PDB file of C-alpha atoms in Angstrom:
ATOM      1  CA  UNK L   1     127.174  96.428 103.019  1.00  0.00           C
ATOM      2  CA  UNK L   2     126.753  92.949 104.477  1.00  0.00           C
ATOM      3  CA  UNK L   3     129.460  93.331 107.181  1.00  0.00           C
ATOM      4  CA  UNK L   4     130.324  91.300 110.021  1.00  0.00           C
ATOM      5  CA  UNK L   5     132.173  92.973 112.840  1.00  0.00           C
ATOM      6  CA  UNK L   6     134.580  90.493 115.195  1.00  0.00           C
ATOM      7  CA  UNK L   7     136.285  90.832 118.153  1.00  0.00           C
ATOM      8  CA  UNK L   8     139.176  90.819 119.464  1.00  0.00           C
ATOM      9  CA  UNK L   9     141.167  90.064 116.257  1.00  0.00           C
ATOM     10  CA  UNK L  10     143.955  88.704 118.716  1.00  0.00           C
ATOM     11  CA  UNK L  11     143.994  87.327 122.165  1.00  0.00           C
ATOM     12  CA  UNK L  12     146.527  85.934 124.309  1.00  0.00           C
ATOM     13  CA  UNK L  13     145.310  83.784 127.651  1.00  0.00           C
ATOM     14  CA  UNK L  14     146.416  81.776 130.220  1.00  0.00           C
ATOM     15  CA  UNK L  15     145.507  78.248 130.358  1.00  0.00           C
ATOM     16  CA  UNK L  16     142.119  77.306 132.269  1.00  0.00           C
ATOM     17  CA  UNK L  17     140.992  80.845 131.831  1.00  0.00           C
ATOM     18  CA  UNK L  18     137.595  81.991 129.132  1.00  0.00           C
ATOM     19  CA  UNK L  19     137.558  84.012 126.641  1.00  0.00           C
ATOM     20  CA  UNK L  20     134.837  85.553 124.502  1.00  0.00           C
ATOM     21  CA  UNK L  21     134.465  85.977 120.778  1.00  0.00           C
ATOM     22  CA  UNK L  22     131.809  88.585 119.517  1.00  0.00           C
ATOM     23  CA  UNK L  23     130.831  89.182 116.157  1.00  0.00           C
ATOM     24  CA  UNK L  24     128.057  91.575 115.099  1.00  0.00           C
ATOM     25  CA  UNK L  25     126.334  91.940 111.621  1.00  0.00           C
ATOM     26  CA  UNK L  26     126.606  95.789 111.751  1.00  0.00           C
ATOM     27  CA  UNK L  27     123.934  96.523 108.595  1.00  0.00           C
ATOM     28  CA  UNK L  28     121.614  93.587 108.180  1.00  0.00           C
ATOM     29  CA  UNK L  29     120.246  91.369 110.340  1.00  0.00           C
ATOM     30  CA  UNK L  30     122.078  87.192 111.249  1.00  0.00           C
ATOM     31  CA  UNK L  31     119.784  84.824 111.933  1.00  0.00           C
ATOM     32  CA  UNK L  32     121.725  82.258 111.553  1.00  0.00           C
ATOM     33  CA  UNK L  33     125.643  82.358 112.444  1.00  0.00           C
ATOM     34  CA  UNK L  34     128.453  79.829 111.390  1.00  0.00           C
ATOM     35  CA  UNK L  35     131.176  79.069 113.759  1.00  0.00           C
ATOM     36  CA  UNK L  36     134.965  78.051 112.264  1.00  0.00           C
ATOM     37  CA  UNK L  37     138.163  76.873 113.269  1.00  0.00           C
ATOM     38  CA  UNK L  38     141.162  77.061 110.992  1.00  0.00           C
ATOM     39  CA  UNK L  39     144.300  75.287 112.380  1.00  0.00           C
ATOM     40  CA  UNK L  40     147.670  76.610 110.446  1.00  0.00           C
ATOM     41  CA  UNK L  41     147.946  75.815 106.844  1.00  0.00           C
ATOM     42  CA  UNK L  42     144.718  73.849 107.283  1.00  0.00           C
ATOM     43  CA  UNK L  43     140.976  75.023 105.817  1.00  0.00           C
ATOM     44  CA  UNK L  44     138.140  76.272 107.970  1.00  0.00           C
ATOM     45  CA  UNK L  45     136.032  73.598 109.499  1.00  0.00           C
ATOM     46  CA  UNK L  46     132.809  74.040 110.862  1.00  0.00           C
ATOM     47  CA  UNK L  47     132.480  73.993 115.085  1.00  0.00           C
ATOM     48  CA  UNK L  48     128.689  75.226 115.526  1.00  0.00           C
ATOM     49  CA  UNK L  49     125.726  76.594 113.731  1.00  0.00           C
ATOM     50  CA  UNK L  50     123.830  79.175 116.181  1.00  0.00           C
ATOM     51  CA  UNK L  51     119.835  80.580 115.491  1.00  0.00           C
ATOM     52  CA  UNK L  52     119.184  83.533 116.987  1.00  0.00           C
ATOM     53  CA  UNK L  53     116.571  82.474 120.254  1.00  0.00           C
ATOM     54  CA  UNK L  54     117.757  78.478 119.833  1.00  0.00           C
ATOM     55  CA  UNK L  55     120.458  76.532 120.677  1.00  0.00           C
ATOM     56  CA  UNK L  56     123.393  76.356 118.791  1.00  0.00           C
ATOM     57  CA  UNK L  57     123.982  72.616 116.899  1.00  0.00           C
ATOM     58  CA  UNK L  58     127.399  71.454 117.022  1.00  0.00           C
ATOM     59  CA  UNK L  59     129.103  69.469 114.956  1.00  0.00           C
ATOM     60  CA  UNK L  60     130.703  65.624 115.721  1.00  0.00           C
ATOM     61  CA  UNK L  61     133.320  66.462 118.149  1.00  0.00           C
ATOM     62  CA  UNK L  62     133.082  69.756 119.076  1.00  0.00           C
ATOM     63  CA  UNK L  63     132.194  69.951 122.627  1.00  0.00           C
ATOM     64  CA  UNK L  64     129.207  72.215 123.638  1.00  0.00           C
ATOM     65  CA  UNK L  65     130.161  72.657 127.329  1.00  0.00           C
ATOM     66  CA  UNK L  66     134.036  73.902 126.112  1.00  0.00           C
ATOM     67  CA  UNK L  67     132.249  76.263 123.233  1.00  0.00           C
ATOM     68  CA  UNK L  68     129.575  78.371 124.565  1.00  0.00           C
ATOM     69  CA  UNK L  69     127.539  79.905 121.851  1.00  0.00           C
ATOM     70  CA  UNK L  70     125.382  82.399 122.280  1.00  0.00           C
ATOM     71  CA  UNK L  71     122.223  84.348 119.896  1.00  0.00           C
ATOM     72  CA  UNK L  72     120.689  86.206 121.391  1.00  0.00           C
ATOM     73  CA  UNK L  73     119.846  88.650 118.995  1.00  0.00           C
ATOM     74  CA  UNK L  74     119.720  89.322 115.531  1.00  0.00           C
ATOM     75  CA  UNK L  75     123.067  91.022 115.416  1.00  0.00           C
ATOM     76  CA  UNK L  76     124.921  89.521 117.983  1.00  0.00           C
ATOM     77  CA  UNK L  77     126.449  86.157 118.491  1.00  0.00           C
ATOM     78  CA  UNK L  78     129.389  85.193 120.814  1.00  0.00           C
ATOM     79  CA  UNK L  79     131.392  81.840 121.224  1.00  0.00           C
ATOM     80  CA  UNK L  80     133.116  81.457 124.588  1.00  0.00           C
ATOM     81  CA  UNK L  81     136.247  79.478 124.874  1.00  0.00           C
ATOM     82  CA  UNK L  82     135.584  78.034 128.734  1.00  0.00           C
ATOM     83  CA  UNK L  83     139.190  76.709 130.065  1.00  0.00           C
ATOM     84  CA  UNK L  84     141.076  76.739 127.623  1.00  0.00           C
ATOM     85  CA  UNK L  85     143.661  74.677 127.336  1.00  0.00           C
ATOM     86  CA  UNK L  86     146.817  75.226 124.443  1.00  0.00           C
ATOM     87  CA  UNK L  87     145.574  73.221 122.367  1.00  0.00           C
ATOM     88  CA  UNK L  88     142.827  75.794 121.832  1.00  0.00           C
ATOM     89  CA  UNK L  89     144.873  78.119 119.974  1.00  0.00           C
ATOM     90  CA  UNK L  90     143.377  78.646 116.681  1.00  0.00           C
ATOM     91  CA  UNK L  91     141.856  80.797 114.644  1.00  0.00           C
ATOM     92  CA  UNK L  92     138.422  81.266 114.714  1.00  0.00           C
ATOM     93  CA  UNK L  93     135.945  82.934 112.422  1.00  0.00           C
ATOM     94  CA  UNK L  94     132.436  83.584 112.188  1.00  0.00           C
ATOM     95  CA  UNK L  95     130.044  84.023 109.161  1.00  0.00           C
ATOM     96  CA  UNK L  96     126.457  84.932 108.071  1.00  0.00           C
ATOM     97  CA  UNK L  97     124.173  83.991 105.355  1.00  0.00           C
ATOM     98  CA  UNK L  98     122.765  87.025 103.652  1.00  0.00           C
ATOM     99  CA  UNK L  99     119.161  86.385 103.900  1.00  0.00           C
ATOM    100  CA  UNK L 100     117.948  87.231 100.461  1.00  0.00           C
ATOM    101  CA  UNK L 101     121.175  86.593  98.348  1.00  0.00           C
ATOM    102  CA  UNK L 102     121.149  82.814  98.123  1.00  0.00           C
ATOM    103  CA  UNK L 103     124.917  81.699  98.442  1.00  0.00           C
ATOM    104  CA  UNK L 104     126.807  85.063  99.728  1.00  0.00           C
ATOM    105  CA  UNK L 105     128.025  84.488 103.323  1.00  0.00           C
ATOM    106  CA  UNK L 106     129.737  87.217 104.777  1.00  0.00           C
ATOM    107  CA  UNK L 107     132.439  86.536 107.004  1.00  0.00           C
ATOM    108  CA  UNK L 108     134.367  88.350 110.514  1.00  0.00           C
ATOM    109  CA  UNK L 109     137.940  88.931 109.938  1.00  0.00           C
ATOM    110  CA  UNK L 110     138.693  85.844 112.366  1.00  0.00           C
ATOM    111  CA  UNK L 111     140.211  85.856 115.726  1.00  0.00           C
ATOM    112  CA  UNK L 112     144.138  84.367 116.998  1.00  0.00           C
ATOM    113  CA  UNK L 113     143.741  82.634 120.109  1.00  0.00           C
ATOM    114  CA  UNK L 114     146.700  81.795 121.889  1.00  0.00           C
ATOM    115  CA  UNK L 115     146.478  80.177 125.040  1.00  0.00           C
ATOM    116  CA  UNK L 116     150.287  79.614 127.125  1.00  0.00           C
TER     117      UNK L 116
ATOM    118  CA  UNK X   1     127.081  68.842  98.084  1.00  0.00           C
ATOM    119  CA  UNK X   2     129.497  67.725  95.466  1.00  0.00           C
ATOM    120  CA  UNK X   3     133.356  67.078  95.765  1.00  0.00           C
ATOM    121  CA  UNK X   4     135.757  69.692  94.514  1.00  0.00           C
ATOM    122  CA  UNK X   5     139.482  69.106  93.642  1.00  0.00           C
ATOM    123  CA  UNK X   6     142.295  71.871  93.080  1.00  0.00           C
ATOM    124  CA  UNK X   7     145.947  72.052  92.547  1.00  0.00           C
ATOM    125  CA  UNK X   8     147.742  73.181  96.187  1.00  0.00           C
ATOM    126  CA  UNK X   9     149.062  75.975  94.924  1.00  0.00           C
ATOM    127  CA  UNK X  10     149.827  77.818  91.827  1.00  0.00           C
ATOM    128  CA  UNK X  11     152.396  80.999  90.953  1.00  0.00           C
ATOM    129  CA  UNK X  12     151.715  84.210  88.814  1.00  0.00           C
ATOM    130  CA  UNK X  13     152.996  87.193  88.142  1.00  0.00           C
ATOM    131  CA  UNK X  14     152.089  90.656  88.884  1.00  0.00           C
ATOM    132  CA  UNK X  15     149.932  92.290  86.133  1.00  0.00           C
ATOM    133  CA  UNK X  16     149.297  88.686  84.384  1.00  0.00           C
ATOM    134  CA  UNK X  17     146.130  86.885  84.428  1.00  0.00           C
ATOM    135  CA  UNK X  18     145.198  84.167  87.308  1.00  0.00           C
ATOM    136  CA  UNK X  19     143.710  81.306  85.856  1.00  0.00           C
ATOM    137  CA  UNK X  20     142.468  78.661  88.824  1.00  0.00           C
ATOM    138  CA  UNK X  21     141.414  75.551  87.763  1.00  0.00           C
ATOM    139  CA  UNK X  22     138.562  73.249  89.829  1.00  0.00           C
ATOM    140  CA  UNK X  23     137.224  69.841  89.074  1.00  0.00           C
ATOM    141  CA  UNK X  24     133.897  69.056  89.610  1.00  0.00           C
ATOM    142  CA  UNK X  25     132.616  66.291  88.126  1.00  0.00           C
ATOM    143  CA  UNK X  26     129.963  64.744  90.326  1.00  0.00           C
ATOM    144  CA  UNK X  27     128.251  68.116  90.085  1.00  0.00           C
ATOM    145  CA  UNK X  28     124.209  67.683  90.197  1.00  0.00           C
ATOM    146  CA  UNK X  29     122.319  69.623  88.020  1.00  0.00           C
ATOM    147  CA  UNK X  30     121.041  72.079  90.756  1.00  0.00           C
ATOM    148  CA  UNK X  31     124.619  73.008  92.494  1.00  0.00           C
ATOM    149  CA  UNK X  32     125.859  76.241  92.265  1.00  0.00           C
ATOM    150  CA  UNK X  33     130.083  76.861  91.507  1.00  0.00           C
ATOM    151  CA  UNK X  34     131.019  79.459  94.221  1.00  0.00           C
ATOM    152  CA  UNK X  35     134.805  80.908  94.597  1.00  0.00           C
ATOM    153  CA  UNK X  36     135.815  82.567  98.110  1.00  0.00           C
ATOM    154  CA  UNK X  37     139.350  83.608  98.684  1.00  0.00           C
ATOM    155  CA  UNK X  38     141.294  84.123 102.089  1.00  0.00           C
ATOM    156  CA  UNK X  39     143.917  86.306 102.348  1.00  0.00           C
ATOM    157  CA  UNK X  40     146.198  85.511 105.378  1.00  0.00           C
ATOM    158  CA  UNK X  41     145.008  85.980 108.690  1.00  0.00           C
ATOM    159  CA  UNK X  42     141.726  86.913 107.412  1.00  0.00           C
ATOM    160  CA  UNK X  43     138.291  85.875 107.135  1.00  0.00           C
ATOM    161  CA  UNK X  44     137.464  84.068 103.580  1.00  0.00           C
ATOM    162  CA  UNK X  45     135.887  86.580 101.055  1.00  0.00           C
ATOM    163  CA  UNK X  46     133.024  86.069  98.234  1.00  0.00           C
ATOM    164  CA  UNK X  47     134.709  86.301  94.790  1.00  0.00           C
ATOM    165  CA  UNK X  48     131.982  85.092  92.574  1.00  0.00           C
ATOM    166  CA  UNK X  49     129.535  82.364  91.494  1.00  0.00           C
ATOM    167  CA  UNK X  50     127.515  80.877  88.688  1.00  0.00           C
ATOM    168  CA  UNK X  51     125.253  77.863  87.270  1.00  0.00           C
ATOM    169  CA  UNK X  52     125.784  77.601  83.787  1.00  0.00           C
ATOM    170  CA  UNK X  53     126.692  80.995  81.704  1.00  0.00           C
ATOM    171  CA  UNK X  54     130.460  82.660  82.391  1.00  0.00           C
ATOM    172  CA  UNK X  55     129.456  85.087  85.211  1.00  0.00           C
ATOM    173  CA  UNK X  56     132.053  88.320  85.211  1.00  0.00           C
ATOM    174  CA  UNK X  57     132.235  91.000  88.087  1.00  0.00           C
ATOM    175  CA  UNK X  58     134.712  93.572  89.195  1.00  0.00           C
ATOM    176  CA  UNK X  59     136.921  91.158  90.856  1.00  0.00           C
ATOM    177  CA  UNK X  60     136.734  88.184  88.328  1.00  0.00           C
ATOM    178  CA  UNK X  61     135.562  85.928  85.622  1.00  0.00           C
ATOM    179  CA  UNK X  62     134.060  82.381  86.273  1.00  0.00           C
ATOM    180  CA  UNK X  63     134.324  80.177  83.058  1.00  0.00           C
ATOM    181  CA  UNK X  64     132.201  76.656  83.445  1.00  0.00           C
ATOM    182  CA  UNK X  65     132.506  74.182  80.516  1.00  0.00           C
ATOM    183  CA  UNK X  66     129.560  72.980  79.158  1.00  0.00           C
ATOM    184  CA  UNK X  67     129.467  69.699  80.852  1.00  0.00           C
ATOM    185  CA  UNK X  68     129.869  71.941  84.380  1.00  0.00           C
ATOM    186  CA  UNK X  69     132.302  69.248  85.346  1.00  0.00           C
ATOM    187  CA  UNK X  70     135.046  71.912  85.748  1.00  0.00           C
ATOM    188  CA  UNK X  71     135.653  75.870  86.267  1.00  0.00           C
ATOM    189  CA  UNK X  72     138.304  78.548  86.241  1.00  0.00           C
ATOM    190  CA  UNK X  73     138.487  81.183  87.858  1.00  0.00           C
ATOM    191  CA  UNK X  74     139.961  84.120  85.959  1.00  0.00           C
ATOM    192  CA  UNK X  75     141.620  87.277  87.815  1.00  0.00           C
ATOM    193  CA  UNK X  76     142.820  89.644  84.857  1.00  0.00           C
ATOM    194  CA  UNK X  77     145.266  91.419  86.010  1.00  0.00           C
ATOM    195  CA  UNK X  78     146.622  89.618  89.075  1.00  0.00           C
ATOM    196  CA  UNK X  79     148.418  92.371  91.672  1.00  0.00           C
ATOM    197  CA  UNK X  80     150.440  91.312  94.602  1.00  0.00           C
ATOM    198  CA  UNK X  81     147.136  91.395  97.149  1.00  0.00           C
ATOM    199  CA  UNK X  82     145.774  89.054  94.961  1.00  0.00           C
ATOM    200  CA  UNK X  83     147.784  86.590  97.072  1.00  0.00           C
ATOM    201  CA  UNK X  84     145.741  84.342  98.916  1.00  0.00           C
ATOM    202  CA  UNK X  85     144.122  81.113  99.258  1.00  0.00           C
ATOM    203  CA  UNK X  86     141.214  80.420  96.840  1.00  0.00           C
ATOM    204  CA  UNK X  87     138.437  77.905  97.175  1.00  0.00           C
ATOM    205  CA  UNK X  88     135.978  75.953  94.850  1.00  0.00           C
ATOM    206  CA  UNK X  89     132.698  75.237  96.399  1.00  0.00           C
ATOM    207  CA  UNK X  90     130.222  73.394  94.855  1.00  0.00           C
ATOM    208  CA  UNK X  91     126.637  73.801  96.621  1.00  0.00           C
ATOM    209  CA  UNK X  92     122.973  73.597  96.093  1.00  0.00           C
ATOM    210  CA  UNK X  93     121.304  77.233  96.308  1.00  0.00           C
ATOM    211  CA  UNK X  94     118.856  76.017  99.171  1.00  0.00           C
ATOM    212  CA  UNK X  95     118.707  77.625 102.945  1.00  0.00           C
ATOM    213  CA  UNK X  96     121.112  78.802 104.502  1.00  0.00           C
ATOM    214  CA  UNK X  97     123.294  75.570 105.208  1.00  0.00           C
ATOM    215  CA  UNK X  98     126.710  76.380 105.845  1.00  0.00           C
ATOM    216  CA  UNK X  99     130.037  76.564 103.082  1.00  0.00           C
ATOM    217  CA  UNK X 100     132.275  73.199 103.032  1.00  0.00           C
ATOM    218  CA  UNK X 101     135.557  74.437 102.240  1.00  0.00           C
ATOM    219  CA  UNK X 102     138.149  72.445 100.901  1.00  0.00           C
ATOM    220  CA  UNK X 103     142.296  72.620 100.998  1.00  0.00           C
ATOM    221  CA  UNK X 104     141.991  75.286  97.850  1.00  0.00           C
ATOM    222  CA  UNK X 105     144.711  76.348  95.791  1.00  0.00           C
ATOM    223  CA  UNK X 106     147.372  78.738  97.389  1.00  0.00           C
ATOM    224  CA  UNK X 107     147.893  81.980  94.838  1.00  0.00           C
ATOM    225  CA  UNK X 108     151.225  83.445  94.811  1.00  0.00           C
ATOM    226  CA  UNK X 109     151.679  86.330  92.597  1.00  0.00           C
ATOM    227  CA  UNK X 110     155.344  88.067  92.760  1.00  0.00           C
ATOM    228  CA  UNK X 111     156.646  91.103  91.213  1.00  0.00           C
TER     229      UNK X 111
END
């Protein structure tokens, strides 16, 4: 149980154009989602925290026009990439809290985006 | 939440036991020791975590001294997709706030 579904696991783009990152909780229900980017050989750091029905919060330096997050439900969240530029590429992963089990987050298997 | 320190990387072989350090000495009295591993290319994955007592489930043990200034994390037989990255986080059991993960300690286990 507790899984979260994301997708595409790999994308390839061309520079200036969006892409879109889904990840569903496919047996329980996210109200909250976390948003990562892990650079090569580097740890996951924190981009955005989305609510379901609120607006996301972003952390220092992540820019909320470039990283469109959206909650609209309770299983759904998506992070748009708008123009993305190389430096883009990353990998990027989404997790959920388990509401009821204090501590167990439940994370999507990440997504590669390259952008050329 | 409290600062966590691990050696980069560490080696072991197939069908040994894993033992993975973590320092955490500034650890309050309320902050839980959680381990999450990432296998490469994946997302990170909940191992196991504990207060106080030696916590043991199917994947590992969790040994905290009795000051709960350090850890190890035990995997008892250690097979080859036990390879991975593994990380020490030290939290307080309160919300939902998000995981801060650190650099970890690299697992390699060869044949």
């Amino acid at each position: 149980g507790a899984v979260v579904s994301q997708h595409p696991s790999r994308v390839i783009c061309k520079s200036g154009t969006s892409v879109k990152i889904e990840c569903r909780s496919l047996d329980f229900q996210a109200t909250t989602m976390f948003w990562y980017r892990q650079f090569p050989k580097k740890s996951l750091m924190l981009m955005a925290t989305s609510n379901e029905g609120s607006k996301a919060t972003y952390e220092q330096g992540v820019e909320k026009d470039k990283f469109l997050i959206n909650h609209a439900s309770l299983t759904l969240s998506t992070l748009t990439v708008t123009s993305a530029h190389p430096e883009d590429s990353s990998f990027y992963i989404c997790s959920a809290p388990l509401t009821g089990v204090e501590g167990f987050y439940t994370f999507g298997s990440g997504t590669r985006l390259t952008v050329v | 939440d409290a600062k966590t320190t691990q050696p980069p990387s560490m080696d072991c072989a197939e069908g040994r036991a894993a033992n993975l350090p973590c320092n955490h000495s500034t650890i309050s009295g309320n902050e839980y020791v959680y381990w999450y591993r990432q296998i490469h290319s994946q997302g990170p994955q909940y191992i196991i975590h504990g207060l106080k007592n030696n916590e043991t489930n199917e994947m590992a043990s969790l040994i905290i001294t009795e000051d709960r200034k350090s850890s190890t994390l035990i995997l008892p037989h250690a097979t080859l997709r036990d390879t991975a990255v593994y990380y020490c986080i030290v939290r307080v059991n309160s919300g939902y706030s998000t995981l801060t993960f650190g650099k970890g300690t690299m697992l390699l286990v060869s044949p």
